[in-house]
Coordinates of N, CA and C in Angstrom, one line a residue:
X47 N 72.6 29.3 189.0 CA 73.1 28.0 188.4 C 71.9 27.1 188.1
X48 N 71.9 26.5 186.8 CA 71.1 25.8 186.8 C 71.1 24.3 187.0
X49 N 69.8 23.2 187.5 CA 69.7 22.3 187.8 C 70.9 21.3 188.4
X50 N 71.9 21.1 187.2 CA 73.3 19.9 186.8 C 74.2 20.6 187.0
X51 N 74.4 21.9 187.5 CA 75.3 22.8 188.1 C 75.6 22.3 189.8
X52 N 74.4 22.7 190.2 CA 73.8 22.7 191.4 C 74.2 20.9 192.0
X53 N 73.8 20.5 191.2 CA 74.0 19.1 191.4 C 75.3 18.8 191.6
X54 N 75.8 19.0 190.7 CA 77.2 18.9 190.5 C 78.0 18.9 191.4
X55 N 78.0 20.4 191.8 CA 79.0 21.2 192.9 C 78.5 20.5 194.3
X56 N 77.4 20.3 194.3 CA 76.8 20.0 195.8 C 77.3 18.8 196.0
X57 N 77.0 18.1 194.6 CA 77.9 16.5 195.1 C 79.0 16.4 195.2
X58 N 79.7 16.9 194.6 CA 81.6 17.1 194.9 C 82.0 17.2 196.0
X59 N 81.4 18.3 196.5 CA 81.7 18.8 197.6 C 81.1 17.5 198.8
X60 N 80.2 17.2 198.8 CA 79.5 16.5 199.8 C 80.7 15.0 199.9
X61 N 80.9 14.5 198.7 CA 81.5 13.2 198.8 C 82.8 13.4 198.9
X62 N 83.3 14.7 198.5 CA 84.9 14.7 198.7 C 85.2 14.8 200.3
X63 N 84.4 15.5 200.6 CA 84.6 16.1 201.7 C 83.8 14.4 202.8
X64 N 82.6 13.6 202.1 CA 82.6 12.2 203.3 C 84.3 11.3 202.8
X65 N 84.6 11.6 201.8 CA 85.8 10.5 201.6 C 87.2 11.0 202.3
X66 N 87.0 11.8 203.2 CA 88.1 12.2 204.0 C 88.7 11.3 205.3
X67 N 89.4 10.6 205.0 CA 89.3 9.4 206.4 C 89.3 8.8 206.0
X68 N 88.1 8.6 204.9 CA 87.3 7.0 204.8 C 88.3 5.7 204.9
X69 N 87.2 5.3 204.6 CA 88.2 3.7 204.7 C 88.8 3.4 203.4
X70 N 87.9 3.5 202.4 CA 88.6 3.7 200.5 C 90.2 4.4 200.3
X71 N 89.6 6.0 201.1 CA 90.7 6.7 200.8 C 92.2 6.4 201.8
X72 N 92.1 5.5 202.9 CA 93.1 4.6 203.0 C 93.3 3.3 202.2
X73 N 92.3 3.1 201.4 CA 93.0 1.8 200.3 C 93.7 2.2 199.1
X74 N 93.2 3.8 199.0 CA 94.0 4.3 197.7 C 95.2 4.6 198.3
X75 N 95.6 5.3 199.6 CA 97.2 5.3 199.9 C 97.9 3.5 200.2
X76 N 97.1 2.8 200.3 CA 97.8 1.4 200.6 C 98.1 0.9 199.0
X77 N 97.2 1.1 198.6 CA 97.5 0.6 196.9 C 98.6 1.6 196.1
X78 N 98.6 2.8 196.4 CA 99.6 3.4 195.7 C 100.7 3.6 196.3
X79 N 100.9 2.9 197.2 CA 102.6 2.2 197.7 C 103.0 0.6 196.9
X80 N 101.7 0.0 196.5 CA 102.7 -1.1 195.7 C 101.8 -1.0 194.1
X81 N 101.5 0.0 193.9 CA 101.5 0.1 192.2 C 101.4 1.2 191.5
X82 N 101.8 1.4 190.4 CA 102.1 3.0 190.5 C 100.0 3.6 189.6
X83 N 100.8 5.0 190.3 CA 99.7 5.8 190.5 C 98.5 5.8 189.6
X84 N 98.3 5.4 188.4 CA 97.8 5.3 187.0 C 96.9 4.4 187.4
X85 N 97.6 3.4 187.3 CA 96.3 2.0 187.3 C 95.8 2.3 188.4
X86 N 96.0 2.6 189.7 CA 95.1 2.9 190.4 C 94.4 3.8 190.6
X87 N 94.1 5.1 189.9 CA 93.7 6.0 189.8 C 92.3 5.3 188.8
X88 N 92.9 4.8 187.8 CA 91.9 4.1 187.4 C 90.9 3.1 187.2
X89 N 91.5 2.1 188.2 CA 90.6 1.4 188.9 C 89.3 2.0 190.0
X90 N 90.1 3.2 191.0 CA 89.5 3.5 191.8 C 87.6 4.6 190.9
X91 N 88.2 4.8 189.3 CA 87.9 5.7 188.7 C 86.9 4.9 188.2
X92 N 87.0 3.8 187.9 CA 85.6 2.7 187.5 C 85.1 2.3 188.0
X93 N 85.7 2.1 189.3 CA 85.2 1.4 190.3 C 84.0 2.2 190.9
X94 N 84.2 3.5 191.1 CA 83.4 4.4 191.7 C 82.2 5.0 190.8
X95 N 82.5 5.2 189.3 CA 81.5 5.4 188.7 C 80.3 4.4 188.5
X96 N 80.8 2.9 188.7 CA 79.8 2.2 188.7 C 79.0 2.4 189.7
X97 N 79.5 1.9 190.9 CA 79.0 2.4 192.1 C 77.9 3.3 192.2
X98 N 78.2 4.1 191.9 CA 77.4 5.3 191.9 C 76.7 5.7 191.0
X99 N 76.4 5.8 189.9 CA 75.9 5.3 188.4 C 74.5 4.2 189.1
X100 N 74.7 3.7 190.1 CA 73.8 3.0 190.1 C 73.3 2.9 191.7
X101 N 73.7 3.9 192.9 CA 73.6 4.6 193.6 C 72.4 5.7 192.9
X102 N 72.6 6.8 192.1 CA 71.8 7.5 191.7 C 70.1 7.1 190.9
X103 N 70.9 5.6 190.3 CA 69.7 4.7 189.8 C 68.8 4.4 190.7
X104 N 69.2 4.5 192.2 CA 68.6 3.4 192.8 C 67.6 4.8 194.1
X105 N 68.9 6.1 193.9 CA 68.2 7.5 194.7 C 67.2 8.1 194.1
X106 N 67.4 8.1 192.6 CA 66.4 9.1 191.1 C 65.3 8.4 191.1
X107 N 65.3 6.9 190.6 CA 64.5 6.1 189.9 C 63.4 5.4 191.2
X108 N 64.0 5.0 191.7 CA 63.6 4.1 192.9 C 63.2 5.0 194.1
X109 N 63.8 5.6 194.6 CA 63.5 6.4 195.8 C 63.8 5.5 197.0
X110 N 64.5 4.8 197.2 CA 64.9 3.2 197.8 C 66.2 3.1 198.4
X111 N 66.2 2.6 198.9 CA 67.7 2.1 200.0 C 68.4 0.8 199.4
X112 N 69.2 0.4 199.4 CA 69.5 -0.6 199.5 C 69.5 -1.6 200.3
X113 N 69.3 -2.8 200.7 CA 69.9 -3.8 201.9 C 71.4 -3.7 202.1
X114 N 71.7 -2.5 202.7 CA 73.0 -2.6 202.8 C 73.6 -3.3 203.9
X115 N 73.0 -4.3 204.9 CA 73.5 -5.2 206.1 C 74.3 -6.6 205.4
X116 N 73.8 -6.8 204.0 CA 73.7 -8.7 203.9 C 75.2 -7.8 202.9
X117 N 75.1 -6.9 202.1 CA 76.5 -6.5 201.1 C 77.5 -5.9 202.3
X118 N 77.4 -5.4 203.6 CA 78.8 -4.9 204.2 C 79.0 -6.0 204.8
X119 N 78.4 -7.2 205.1 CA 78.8 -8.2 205.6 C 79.5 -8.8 204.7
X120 N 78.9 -9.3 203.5 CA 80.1 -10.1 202.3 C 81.3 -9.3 202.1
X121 N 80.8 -7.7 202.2 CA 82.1 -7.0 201.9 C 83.2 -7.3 202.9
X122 N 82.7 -7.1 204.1 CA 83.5 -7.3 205.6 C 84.2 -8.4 205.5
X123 N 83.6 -9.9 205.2 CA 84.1 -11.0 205.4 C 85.6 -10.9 204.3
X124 N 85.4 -10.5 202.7 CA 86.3 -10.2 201.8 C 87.3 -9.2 202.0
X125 N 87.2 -8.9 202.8 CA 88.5 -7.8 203.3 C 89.1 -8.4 204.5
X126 N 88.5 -9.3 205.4 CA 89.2 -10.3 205.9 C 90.3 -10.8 205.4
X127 N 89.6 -11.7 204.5 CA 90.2 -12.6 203.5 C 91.5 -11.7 202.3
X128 N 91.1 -10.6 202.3 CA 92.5 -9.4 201.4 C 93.1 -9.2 202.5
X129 N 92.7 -9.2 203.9 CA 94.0 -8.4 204.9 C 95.0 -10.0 205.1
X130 N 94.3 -11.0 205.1 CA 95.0 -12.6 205.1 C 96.0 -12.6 204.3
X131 N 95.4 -12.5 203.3 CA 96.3 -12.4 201.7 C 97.3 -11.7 201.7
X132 N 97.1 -10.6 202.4 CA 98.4 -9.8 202.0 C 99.4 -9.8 203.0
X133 N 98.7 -10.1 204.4 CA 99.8 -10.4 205.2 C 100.5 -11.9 205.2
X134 N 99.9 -12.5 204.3 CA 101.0 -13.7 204.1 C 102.3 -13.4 203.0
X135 N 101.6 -12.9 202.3 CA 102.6 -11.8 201.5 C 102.8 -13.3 200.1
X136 N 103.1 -12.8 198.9 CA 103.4 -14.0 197.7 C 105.1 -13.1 197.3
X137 N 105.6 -14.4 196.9 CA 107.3 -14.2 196.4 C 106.9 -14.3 195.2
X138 N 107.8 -12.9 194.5 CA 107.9 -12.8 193.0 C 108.9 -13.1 192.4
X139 N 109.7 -13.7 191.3 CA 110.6 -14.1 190.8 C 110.8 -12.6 190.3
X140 N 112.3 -12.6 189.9 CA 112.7 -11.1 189.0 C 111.7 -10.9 188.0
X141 N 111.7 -12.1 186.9 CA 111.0 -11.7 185.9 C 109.4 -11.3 186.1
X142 N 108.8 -12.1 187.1 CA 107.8 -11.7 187.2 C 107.4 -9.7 187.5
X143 N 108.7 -9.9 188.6 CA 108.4 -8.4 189.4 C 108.4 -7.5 188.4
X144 N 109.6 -7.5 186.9 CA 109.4 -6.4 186.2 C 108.0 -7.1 185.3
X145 N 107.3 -8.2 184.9 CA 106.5 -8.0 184.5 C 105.1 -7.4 184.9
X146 N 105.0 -7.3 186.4 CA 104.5 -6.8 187.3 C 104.5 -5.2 187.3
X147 N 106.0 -4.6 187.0 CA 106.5 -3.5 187.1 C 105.4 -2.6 185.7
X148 N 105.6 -3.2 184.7 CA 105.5 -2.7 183.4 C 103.7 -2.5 183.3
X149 N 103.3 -4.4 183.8 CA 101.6 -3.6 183.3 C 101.3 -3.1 184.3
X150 N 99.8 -2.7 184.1 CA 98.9 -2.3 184.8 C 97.7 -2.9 184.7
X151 N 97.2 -4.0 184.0 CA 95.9 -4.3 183.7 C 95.6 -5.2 185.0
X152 N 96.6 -5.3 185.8 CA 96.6 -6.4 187.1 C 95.9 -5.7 188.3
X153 N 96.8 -4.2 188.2 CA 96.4 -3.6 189.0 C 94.9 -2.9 189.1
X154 N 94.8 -2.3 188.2 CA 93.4 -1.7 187.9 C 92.2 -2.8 188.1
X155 N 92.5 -3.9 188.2 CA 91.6 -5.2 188.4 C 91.3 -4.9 190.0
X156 N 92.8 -5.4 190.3 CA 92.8 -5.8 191.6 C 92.1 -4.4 192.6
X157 N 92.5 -3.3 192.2 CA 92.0 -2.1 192.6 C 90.6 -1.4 192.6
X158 N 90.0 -1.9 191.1 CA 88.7 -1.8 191.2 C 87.7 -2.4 191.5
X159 N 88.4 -4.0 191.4 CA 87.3 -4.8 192.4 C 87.2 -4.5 194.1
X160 N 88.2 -4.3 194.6 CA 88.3 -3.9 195.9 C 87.5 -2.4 196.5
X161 N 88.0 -1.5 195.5 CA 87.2 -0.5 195.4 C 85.6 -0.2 195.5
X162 N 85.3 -1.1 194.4 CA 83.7 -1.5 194.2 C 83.4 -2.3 195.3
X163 N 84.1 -3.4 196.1 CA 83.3 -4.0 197.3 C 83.0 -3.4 198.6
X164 N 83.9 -2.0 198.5 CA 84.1 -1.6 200.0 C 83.3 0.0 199.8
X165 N 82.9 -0.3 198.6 CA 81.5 0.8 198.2 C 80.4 0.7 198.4
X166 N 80.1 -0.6 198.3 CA 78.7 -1.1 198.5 C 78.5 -0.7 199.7
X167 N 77.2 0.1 200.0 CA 76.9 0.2 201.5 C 77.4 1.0 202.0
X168 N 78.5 2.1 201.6 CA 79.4 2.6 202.1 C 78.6 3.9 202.5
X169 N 79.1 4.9 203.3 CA 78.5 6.7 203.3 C 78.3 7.4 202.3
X170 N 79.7 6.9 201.4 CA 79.5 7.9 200.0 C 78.5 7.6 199.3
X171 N 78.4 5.8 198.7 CA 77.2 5.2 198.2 C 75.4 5.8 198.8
X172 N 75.8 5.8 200.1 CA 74.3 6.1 200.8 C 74.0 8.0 200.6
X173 N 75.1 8.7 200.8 CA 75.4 9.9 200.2 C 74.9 10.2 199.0
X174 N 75.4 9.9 197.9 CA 74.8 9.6 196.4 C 73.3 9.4 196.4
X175 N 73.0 8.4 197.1 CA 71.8 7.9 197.0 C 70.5 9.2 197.2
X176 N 71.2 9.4 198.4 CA 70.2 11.0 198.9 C 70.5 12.0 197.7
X177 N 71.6 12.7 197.5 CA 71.4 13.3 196.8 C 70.7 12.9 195.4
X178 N 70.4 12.4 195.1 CA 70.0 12.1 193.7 C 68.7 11.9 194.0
X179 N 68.1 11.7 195.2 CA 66.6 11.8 195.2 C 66.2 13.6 195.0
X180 N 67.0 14.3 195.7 CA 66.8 16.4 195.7 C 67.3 16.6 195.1
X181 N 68.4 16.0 194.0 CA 69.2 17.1 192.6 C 69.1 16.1 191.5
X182 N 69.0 15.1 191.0 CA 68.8 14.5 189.7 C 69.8 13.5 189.7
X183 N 69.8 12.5 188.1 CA 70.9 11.9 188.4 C 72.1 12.0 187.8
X184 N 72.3 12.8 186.6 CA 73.7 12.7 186.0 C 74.5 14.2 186.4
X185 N 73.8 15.0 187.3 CA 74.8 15.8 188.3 C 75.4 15.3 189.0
X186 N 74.1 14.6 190.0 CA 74.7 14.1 191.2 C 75.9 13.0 191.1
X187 N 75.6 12.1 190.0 CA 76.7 11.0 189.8 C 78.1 11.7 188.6
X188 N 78.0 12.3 188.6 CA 79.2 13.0 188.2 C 80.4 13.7 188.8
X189 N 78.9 14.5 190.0 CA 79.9 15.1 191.1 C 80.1 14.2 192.0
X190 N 79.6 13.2 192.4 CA 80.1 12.1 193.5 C 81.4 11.4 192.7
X191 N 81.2 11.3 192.0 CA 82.2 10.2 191.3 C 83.8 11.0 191.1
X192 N 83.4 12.5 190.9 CA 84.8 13.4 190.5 C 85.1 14.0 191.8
X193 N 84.2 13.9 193.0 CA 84.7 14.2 194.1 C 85.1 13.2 194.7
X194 N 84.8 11.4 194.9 CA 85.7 10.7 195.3 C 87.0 10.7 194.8
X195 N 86.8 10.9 193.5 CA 87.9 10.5 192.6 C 89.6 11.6 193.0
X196 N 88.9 12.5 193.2 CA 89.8 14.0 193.5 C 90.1 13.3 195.0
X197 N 89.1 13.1 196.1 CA 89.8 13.1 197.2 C 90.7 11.4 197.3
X198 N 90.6 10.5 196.7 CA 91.4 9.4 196.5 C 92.3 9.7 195.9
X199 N 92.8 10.5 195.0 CA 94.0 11.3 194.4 C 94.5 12.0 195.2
X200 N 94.5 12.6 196.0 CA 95.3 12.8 197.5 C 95.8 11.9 198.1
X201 N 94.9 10.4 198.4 CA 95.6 9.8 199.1 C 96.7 9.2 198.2
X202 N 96.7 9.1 197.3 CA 97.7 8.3 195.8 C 98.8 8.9 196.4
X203 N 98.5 10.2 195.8 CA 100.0 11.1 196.1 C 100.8 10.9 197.9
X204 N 100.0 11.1 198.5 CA 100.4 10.7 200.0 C 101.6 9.5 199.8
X205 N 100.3 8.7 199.4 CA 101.0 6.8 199.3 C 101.7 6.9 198.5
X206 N 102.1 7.8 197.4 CA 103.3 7.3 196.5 C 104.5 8.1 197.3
X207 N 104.5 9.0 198.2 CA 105.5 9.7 199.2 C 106.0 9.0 200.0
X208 N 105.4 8.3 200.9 CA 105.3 7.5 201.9 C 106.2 6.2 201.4
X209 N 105.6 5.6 200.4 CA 106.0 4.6 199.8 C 107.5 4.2 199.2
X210 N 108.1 5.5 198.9 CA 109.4 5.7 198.7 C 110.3 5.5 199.9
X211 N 109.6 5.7 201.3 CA 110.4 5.6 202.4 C 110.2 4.7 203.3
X212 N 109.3 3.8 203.2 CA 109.0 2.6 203.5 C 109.1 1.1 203.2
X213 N 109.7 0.1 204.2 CA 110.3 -0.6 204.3 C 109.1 -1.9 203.5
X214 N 109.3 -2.8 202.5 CA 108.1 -3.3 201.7 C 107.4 -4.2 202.9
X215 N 108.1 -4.7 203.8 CA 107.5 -5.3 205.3 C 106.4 -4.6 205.8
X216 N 106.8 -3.5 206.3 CA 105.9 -2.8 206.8 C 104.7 -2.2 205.9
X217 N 105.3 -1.9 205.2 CA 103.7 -1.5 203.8 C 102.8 -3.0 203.9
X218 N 103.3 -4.1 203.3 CA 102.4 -5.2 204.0 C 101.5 -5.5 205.2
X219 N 102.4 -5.2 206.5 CA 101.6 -5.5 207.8 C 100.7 -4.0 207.6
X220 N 101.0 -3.3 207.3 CA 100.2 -1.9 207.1 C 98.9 -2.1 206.7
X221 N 99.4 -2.5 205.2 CA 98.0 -3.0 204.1 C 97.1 -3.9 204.7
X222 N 97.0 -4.7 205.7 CA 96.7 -6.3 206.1 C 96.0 -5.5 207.2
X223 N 96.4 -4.7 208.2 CA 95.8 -4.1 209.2 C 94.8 -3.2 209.0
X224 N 95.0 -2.5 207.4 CA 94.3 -1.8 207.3 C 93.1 -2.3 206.8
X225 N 93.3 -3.6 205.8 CA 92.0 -4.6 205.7 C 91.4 -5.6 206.6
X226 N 92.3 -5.5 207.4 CA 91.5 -5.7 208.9 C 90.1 -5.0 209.5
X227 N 90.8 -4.1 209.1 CA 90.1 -3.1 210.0 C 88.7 -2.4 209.1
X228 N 89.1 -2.4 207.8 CA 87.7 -2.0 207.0 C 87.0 -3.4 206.9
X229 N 87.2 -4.9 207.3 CA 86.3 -5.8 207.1 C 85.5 -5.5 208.8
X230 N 87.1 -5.4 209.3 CA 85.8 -5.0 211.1 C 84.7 -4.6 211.2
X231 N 85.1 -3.1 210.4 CA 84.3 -2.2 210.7 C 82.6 -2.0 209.6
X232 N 83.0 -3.2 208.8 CA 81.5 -3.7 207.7 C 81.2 -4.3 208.1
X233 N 81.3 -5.2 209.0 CA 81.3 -6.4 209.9 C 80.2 -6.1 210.6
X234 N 80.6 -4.7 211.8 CA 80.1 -3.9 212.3 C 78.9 -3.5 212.1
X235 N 78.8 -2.7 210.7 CA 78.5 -1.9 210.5 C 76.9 -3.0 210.2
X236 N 77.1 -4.3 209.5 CA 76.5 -4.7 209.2 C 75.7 -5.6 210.2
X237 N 76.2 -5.9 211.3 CA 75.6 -6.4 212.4 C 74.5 -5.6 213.2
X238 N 74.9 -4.1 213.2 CA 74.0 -3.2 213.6 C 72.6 -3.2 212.4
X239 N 72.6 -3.0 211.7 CA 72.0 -3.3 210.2 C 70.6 -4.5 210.3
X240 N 71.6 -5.4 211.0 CA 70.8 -6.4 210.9 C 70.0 -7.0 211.9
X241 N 70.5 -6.0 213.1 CA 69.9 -6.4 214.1 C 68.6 -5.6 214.7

């Protein structure tokens, strides 16, 4: 195989296989219990090629790390503030809910800004990074980007299963715990970082 083969496959495999658990690939099943599967596929789908697109920029070009203590911290504190949000929960009138129902440009917002913040700094981002110093960069960011993308399409499908049989309460305290717990754990992650 040559070069962008090699790249490719190694990065797929590498990132699909770190986004198993992750904390993303529980925001892709929390998000595809309250929007349908599309817009978030494709939020999570921009979201991550930037990310990484500029992960490889930073592995290829630079040979560099990022400060990732001062970005999992802002990320941490904003996932606070999304687990707040959601557990307060907002009332939709009818009309709004089917106008809610119909687009998607709300969702893919909402999805890929969230996506992009809980990337910054993340394993897969620092993942990418490495690889694209030993394989190049439009393998590596191709295969990172189609291997998150594949293993967050698992969790879609999960969450849109799940989501059928779940009470909209509990998907809430769900969501809210679950951004709890990824601002914790940047929080965390970022304190060690910094200290």
């Amino acid at each position: 195989m040559d070069g962008f083969l090699v790249a490719l496959v190694i990065s797929f495999g590498v990132i699909f296989v770190a986004e198993l658990g992750d904390k993303s690939q529980l925001m892709a099943l929390t998000f595809a219990t309250r929007f349908k599967p599309m817009p978030v596929l494709i939020g999570i789908t921009v979201a991550t090629a930037v990310v990484h697109l500029a992960s490889v920029g930073i592995g290829y070009g630079l040979q560099a790390a990022l400060p990732t203590g001062w970005i999992s911290l802002i990320a941490g504190l904003a996932f606070l503030g999304f687990g707040a949000w959601t557990l307060r929960g907002d009332k939709l009138t009818e009309e709004e809910r089917r106008k809610a129902e119909k687009t998607s440009k709300s969702a893919i917002v909402a999805v890929g800004v969230a996506f992009f913040l809980a990337e910054l700094g993340d394993k897969t981002m620092l993942a990418t990074i490495t690889l694209a110093t030993k394989y190049g960069w439009f393998g590596t960011w191709l295969g990172s980007t189609l291997g998150m993308v594949a293993a967050d399409a698992l969790a879609i499908l999960v969450g849109r299963l799940l989501g059928r049989h779940l009470p909209e309460k509990a998907i809430r305290y769900g969501a809210a715990v679950l951004f709890a717990i990824s601002g914790l754990w940047l929080i965390l992650e970022a304190v060690n970082e910094l200290s």
